[in-house]
């Protein structure tokens, strides 16, 4: 009986995987994107507007100029693409060690990040990473995967309808989708954004080696409170550092202009 249900689960997942990818990420990875760029930009703008209502905005001129300087140095590498020619950058007055970028050209930096990203290059690492998510359309991809996962669950529910083991099989399938598909893809997104962000910050004139120092600082700041990598949407700090070091070794050695952003 277990084998029968395993086969039904496998059929459901294979049905999802047979959908052809309609896009390719900047690193050459095939993607399934179900939403238009316009829809994603609108969603990003709406979400950003709501956040600005909910969160206190930092108005310190020096802090804002510093963050704007770093962000603009990176976003300048995205032109002349009109989709990425204009970005709104807001610093939120919060102790959170966090930042984000949204479709539609929106960047949010929490003040707490500046305590961990101790220089312009480390801040550029984070901002470049977050912009990498937008460039690679990871938000669209995550929403699309969620839609497909829901479709798979509904398909299995229909196939198993009326069977006494339906509840057990559905619970197993839900767990399999969560930890077998959605989370690993999340780690892939994070690693891909690291690569894109590293390239961007290096091209903009920041020191890519500081990306490693940034994640060492992040590891210290977390105090070891990080879930096992298998159950996390983010790579472990050590995995991240190893992957960044490998990518840094691949970067061109030609000299670039140095950015000088000061707070």
Tab-separated table of C-alpha atoms in Angstrom:
chain	number	residue	atom	x	y	z
A	1	UNK	CA	0.000	0.000	0.000
A	2	UNK	CA	2.857	2.386	0.851
A	3	UNK	CA	4.400	1.778	-2.588
A	4	UNK	CA	1.100	2.607	-4.294
A	5	UNK	CA	0.824	5.930	-2.493
A	6	UNK	CA	4.493	6.696	-3.168
A	7	UNK	CA	3.839	6.164	-6.855
A	8	UNK	CA	0.816	8.461	-6.751
A	9	UNK	CA	2.866	11.128	-5.030
A	10	UNK	CA	5.655	10.720	-7.569
A	11	UNK	CA	3.173	11.013	-10.454
A	12	UNK	CA	1.857	14.262	-9.023
A	13	UNK	CA	5.329	15.746	-8.682
A	14	UNK	CA	6.382	14.567	-12.137
A	15	UNK	CA	3.288	16.244	-13.565
A	16	UNK	CA	4.535	19.511	-12.131
A	17	UNK	CA	8.088	19.010	-13.340
A	18	UNK	CA	6.999	18.343	-16.931
A	19	UNK	CA	5.881	21.949	-17.285
A	20	UNK	CA	8.468	23.577	-19.516
A	21	UNK	CA	10.565	26.441	-18.203
A	22	UNK	CA	9.748	29.750	-19.817
A	23	UNK	CA	12.809	31.728	-18.728
A	24	UNK	CA	16.466	31.430	-17.832
A	25	UNK	CA	18.140	33.033	-14.821
A	26	UNK	CA	21.295	35.189	-15.133
A	27	UNK	CA	23.390	32.158	-14.174
A	28	UNK	CA	21.774	29.983	-16.857
A	29	UNK	CA	19.322	28.121	-14.620
A	30	UNK	CA	15.923	27.292	-16.203
A	31	UNK	CA	12.948	28.922	-14.513
A	32	UNK	CA	9.175	28.700	-14.563
A	33	UNK	CA	7.663	32.185	-14.283
A	34	UNK	CA	3.879	32.449	-14.273
A	35	UNK	CA	3.546	36.176	-13.593
A	36	UNK	CA	4.325	39.159	-15.813
A	37	UNK	CA	7.052	41.702	-15.016
A	38	UNK	CA	4.337	44.345	-14.796
A	39	UNK	CA	2.385	42.371	-12.220
A	40	UNK	CA	5.492	41.803	-10.135
A	41	UNK	CA	6.489	45.487	-10.295
A	42	UNK	CA	3.018	46.510	-9.178
A	43	UNK	CA	3.089	44.024	-6.318
A	44	UNK	CA	6.536	45.254	-5.270
A	45	UNK	CA	5.456	48.889	-5.325
A	46	UNK	CA	2.319	48.145	-3.314
A	47	UNK	CA	4.245	46.142	-0.743
A	48	UNK	CA	6.871	48.872	-0.403
A	49	UNK	CA	4.222	51.565	0.056
A	50	UNK	CA	2.615	49.489	2.805
A	51	UNK	CA	5.952	48.945	4.548
A	52	UNK	CA	6.640	52.664	4.557
A	53	UNK	CA	3.345	53.160	6.378
A	54	UNK	CA	4.056	50.449	8.935
A	55	UNK	CA	7.770	51.006	9.604
A	56	UNK	CA	9.451	54.095	10.997
A	57	UNK	CA	11.699	55.705	8.380
A	58	UNK	CA	15.158	56.882	9.354
A	59	UNK	CA	15.655	60.533	8.447
A	60	UNK	CA	19.304	60.906	9.462
A	61	UNK	CA	20.911	62.702	6.544
A	62	UNK	CA	24.356	61.127	6.928
A	63	UNK	CA	23.000	57.584	7.131
A	64	UNK	CA	20.720	58.090	4.149
A	65	UNK	CA	23.455	59.606	2.016
A	66	UNK	CA	25.755	56.707	2.863
A	67	UNK	CA	23.202	54.019	1.996
A	68	UNK	CA	22.141	55.896	-1.138
A	69	UNK	CA	25.768	56.165	-2.246
A	70	UNK	CA	26.322	52.410	-1.967
A	71	UNK	CA	22.999	51.528	-3.574
A	72	UNK	CA	23.434	53.946	-6.467
A	73	UNK	CA	26.933	52.665	-7.199
A	74	UNK	CA	25.471	49.174	-7.636
A	75	UNK	CA	22.264	50.094	-9.458
A	76	UNK	CA	24.292	52.153	-11.924
A	77	UNK	CA	25.666	48.841	-13.215
A	78	UNK	CA	22.153	47.847	-14.317
A	79	UNK	CA	21.608	50.610	-16.850
A	80	UNK	CA	20.681	51.093	-19.657
A	81	UNK	CA	17.990	48.484	-18.953
A	82	UNK	CA	14.883	50.647	-18.368
A	83	UNK	CA	13.472	48.136	-15.874
A	84	UNK	CA	16.365	48.846	-13.517
A	85	UNK	CA	17.188	52.487	-14.252
A	86	UNK	CA	15.504	54.059	-11.232
A	87	UNK	CA	15.497	52.735	-7.687
A	88	UNK	CA	13.888	54.101	-4.533
A	89	UNK	CA	16.020	53.524	-1.447
A	90	UNK	CA	14.623	53.849	2.076
A	91	UNK	CA	16.393	53.328	5.407
A	92	UNK	CA	14.088	51.990	8.114
A	93	UNK	CA	14.717	53.005	11.717
A	94	UNK	CA	14.857	49.497	13.126
A	95	UNK	CA	17.369	47.283	14.934
A	96	UNK	CA	16.710	44.484	12.460
A	97	UNK	CA	19.815	43.211	10.695
A	98	UNK	CA	18.129	43.048	7.334
A	99	UNK	CA	17.623	44.532	3.890
A	100	UNK	CA	15.516	43.712	0.867
A	101	UNK	CA	14.853	44.680	-2.737
A	102	UNK	CA	11.536	44.387	-4.525
A	103	UNK	CA	10.438	44.282	-8.156
A	104	UNK	CA	9.661	47.753	-9.366
A	105	UNK	CA	12.975	49.189	-8.170
A	106	UNK	CA	12.524	49.334	-4.389
A	107	UNK	CA	15.297	48.871	-1.817
A	108	UNK	CA	14.853	48.816	1.948
A	109	UNK	CA	17.733	48.810	4.425
A	110	UNK	CA	17.200	48.415	8.162
A	111	UNK	CA	19.506	50.494	10.319
A	112	UNK	CA	20.532	47.461	12.354
A	113	UNK	CA	22.310	46.094	9.302
A	114	UNK	CA	24.816	48.947	9.503
A	115	UNK	CA	26.052	47.580	12.843
A	116	UNK	CA	26.997	44.269	11.177
A	117	UNK	CA	27.968	45.441	7.688
A	118	UNK	CA	30.870	47.440	9.059
A	119	UNK	CA	32.005	49.179	5.866
A	120	UNK	CA	30.790	50.211	2.414
A	121	UNK	CA	31.943	46.972	0.800
A	122	UNK	CA	30.041	44.803	3.251
A	123	UNK	CA	26.909	46.906	2.836
A	124	UNK	CA	27.361	46.589	-0.931
A	125	UNK	CA	27.465	42.804	-0.476
A	126	UNK	CA	24.008	42.809	1.068
A	127	UNK	CA	22.460	45.336	-1.298
A	128	UNK	CA	23.969	43.582	-4.309
A	129	UNK	CA	22.598	40.270	-3.033
A	130	UNK	CA	19.095	41.682	-2.602
A	131	UNK	CA	19.144	43.290	-6.042
A	132	UNK	CA	20.323	39.921	-7.358
A	133	UNK	CA	17.023	38.414	-6.198
A	134	UNK	CA	15.145	41.001	-8.267
A	135	UNK	CA	17.307	40.620	-11.368
A	136	UNK	CA	16.888	36.845	-11.257
A	137	UNK	CA	13.127	37.231	-10.690
A	138	UNK	CA	13.213	35.030	-7.618
A	139	UNK	CA	9.997	36.541	-6.231
A	140	UNK	CA	8.163	35.580	-9.406
A	141	UNK	CA	9.756	32.149	-9.305
A	142	UNK	CA	8.793	31.519	-5.660
A	143	UNK	CA	5.194	32.576	-6.287
A	144	UNK	CA	5.086	30.385	-9.391
A	145	UNK	CA	6.474	27.374	-7.490
A	146	UNK	CA	3.893	27.902	-4.788
A	147	UNK	CA	1.131	27.869	-7.385
A	148	UNK	CA	2.486	24.665	-8.911
A	149	UNK	CA	2.906	23.017	-5.509
A	150	UNK	CA	-0.712	23.818	-4.654
A	151	UNK	CA	-1.776	22.348	-7.982
A	152	UNK	CA	0.168	19.168	-7.199
A	153	UNK	CA	-1.460	18.819	-3.801
A	154	UNK	CA	-4.897	19.295	-5.332
A	155	UNK	CA	-4.116	16.686	-7.996
A	156	UNK	CA	-3.031	14.129	-5.395
A	157	UNK	CA	-6.074	14.907	-3.269
A	158	UNK	CA	-8.289	14.136	-6.257
A	159	UNK	CA	-6.460	10.879	-7.040
A	160	UNK	CA	-6.587	9.683	-3.426
A	161	UNK	CA	-10.141	10.820	-2.751
A	162	UNK	CA	-12.130	8.246	-0.814
A	163	UNK	CA	-9.103	6.183	0.231
A	164	UNK	CA	-8.737	5.474	3.944
A	165	UNK	CA	-5.061	6.466	3.775
A	166	UNK	CA	-5.766	9.796	2.084
A	167	UNK	CA	-4.964	11.896	5.163
A	168	UNK	CA	-1.617	10.202	5.766
A	169	UNK	CA	-0.609	10.386	2.104
A	170	UNK	CA	-1.548	14.067	1.852
A	171	UNK	CA	0.418	14.881	4.999
A	172	UNK	CA	3.431	13.097	3.578
A	173	UNK	CA	3.102	14.846	0.249
A	174	UNK	CA	2.815	18.242	1.911
A	175	UNK	CA	5.990	17.590	3.895
A	176	UNK	CA	7.743	16.325	0.788
A	177	UNK	CA	6.811	19.423	-1.176
A	178	UNK	CA	7.900	21.733	1.620
A	179	UNK	CA	11.295	20.202	2.304
A	180	UNK	CA	11.935	18.464	-1.008
A	181	UNK	CA	11.103	21.244	-3.448
A	182	UNK	CA	10.334	24.648	-1.990
A	183	UNK	CA	13.165	24.924	0.530
A	184	UNK	CA	15.984	23.588	-1.673
A	185	UNK	CA	14.911	26.017	-4.354
A	186	UNK	CA	15.062	28.729	-1.717
A	187	UNK	CA	18.688	27.840	-0.997
A	188	UNK	CA	19.384	27.855	-4.738
A	189	UNK	CA	17.899	31.340	-4.975
A	190	UNK	CA	20.073	32.561	-2.122
A	191	UNK	CA	23.251	31.128	-3.625
A	192	UNK	CA	22.393	32.554	-7.028
A	193	UNK	CA	21.729	35.995	-5.529
A	194	UNK	CA	25.114	35.777	-3.805
A	195	UNK	CA	26.822	35.203	-7.161
A	196	UNK	CA	24.921	37.976	-8.950
A	197	UNK	CA	25.456	40.394	-6.076
A	198	UNK	CA	29.156	39.610	-5.902
A	199	UNK	CA	29.575	40.347	-9.588
A	200	UNK	CA	27.605	43.576	-9.298
A	201	UNK	CA	29.494	44.935	-6.308
A	202	UNK	CA	32.849	44.069	-7.875
A	203	UNK	CA	31.891	45.772	-11.139
A	204	UNK	CA	30.734	48.821	-9.173
A	205	UNK	CA	34.155	49.207	-7.545
A	206	UNK	CA	33.660	47.529	-4.170
A	207	UNK	CA	36.018	44.946	-2.692
A	208	UNK	CA	34.482	41.483	-3.276
A	209	UNK	CA	36.670	39.925	-0.574
A	210	UNK	CA	34.686	41.876	1.990
A	211	UNK	CA	31.673	39.698	1.157
A	212	UNK	CA	33.374	36.909	3.109
A	213	UNK	CA	33.999	39.220	6.049
A	214	UNK	CA	30.356	40.278	5.960
A	215	UNK	CA	29.140	36.724	6.380
A	216	UNK	CA	31.642	36.094	9.143
A	217	UNK	CA	30.105	39.091	10.902
A	218	UNK	CA	26.633	37.694	10.223
A	219	UNK	CA	27.641	34.384	11.792
A	220	UNK	CA	28.854	36.196	14.904
A	221	UNK	CA	25.712	38.314	15.066
A	222	UNK	CA	23.475	35.246	14.847
A	223	UNK	CA	25.206	33.734	17.879
A	224	UNK	CA	24.900	30.292	16.336
A	225	UNK	CA	21.100	30.558	16.197
A	226	UNK	CA	20.736	29.188	12.678
A	227	UNK	CA	18.573	26.169	11.769
A	228	UNK	CA	20.175	23.108	10.149
A	229	UNK	CA	20.849	23.842	6.479
A	230	UNK	CA	18.526	21.020	5.386
A	231	UNK	CA	15.578	22.779	7.042
A	232	UNK	CA	16.521	26.319	6.070
A	233	UNK	CA	15.815	28.416	3.006
A	234	UNK	CA	19.300	29.921	3.381
A	235	UNK	CA	22.672	28.217	3.047
A	236	UNK	CA	24.636	27.914	6.271
A	237	UNK	CA	27.150	30.689	6.909
A	238	UNK	CA	30.053	28.309	6.301
A	239	UNK	CA	28.570	27.069	3.012
A	240	UNK	CA	27.964	30.629	1.923
A	241	UNK	CA	31.512	31.690	2.712
A	242	UNK	CA	32.983	28.683	0.851
A	243	UNK	CA	30.879	29.410	-2.232
A	244	UNK	CA	31.764	33.105	-2.180
A	245	UNK	CA	35.466	32.349	-1.980
A	246	UNK	CA	35.181	30.108	-5.029
A	247	UNK	CA	33.341	32.831	-6.949
A	248	UNK	CA	35.825	35.524	-5.931
A	249	UNK	CA	38.603	33.426	-7.451
A	250	UNK	CA	36.734	33.506	-10.784
A	251	UNK	CA	36.357	37.298	-10.907
A	252	UNK	CA	38.495	39.270	-13.374
A	253	UNK	CA	41.665	40.678	-11.813
A	254	UNK	CA	41.503	43.917	-13.790
A	255	UNK	CA	41.426	47.000	-11.608
A	256	UNK	CA	38.194	48.963	-11.320
A	257	UNK	CA	37.360	52.349	-9.920
A	258	UNK	CA	36.998	52.470	-6.172
A	259	UNK	CA	33.827	53.745	-4.578
A	260	UNK	CA	34.132	56.137	-1.667
A	261	UNK	CA	30.935	56.133	0.371
A	262	UNK	CA	31.253	57.532	3.876
A	263	UNK	CA	28.838	58.021	6.728
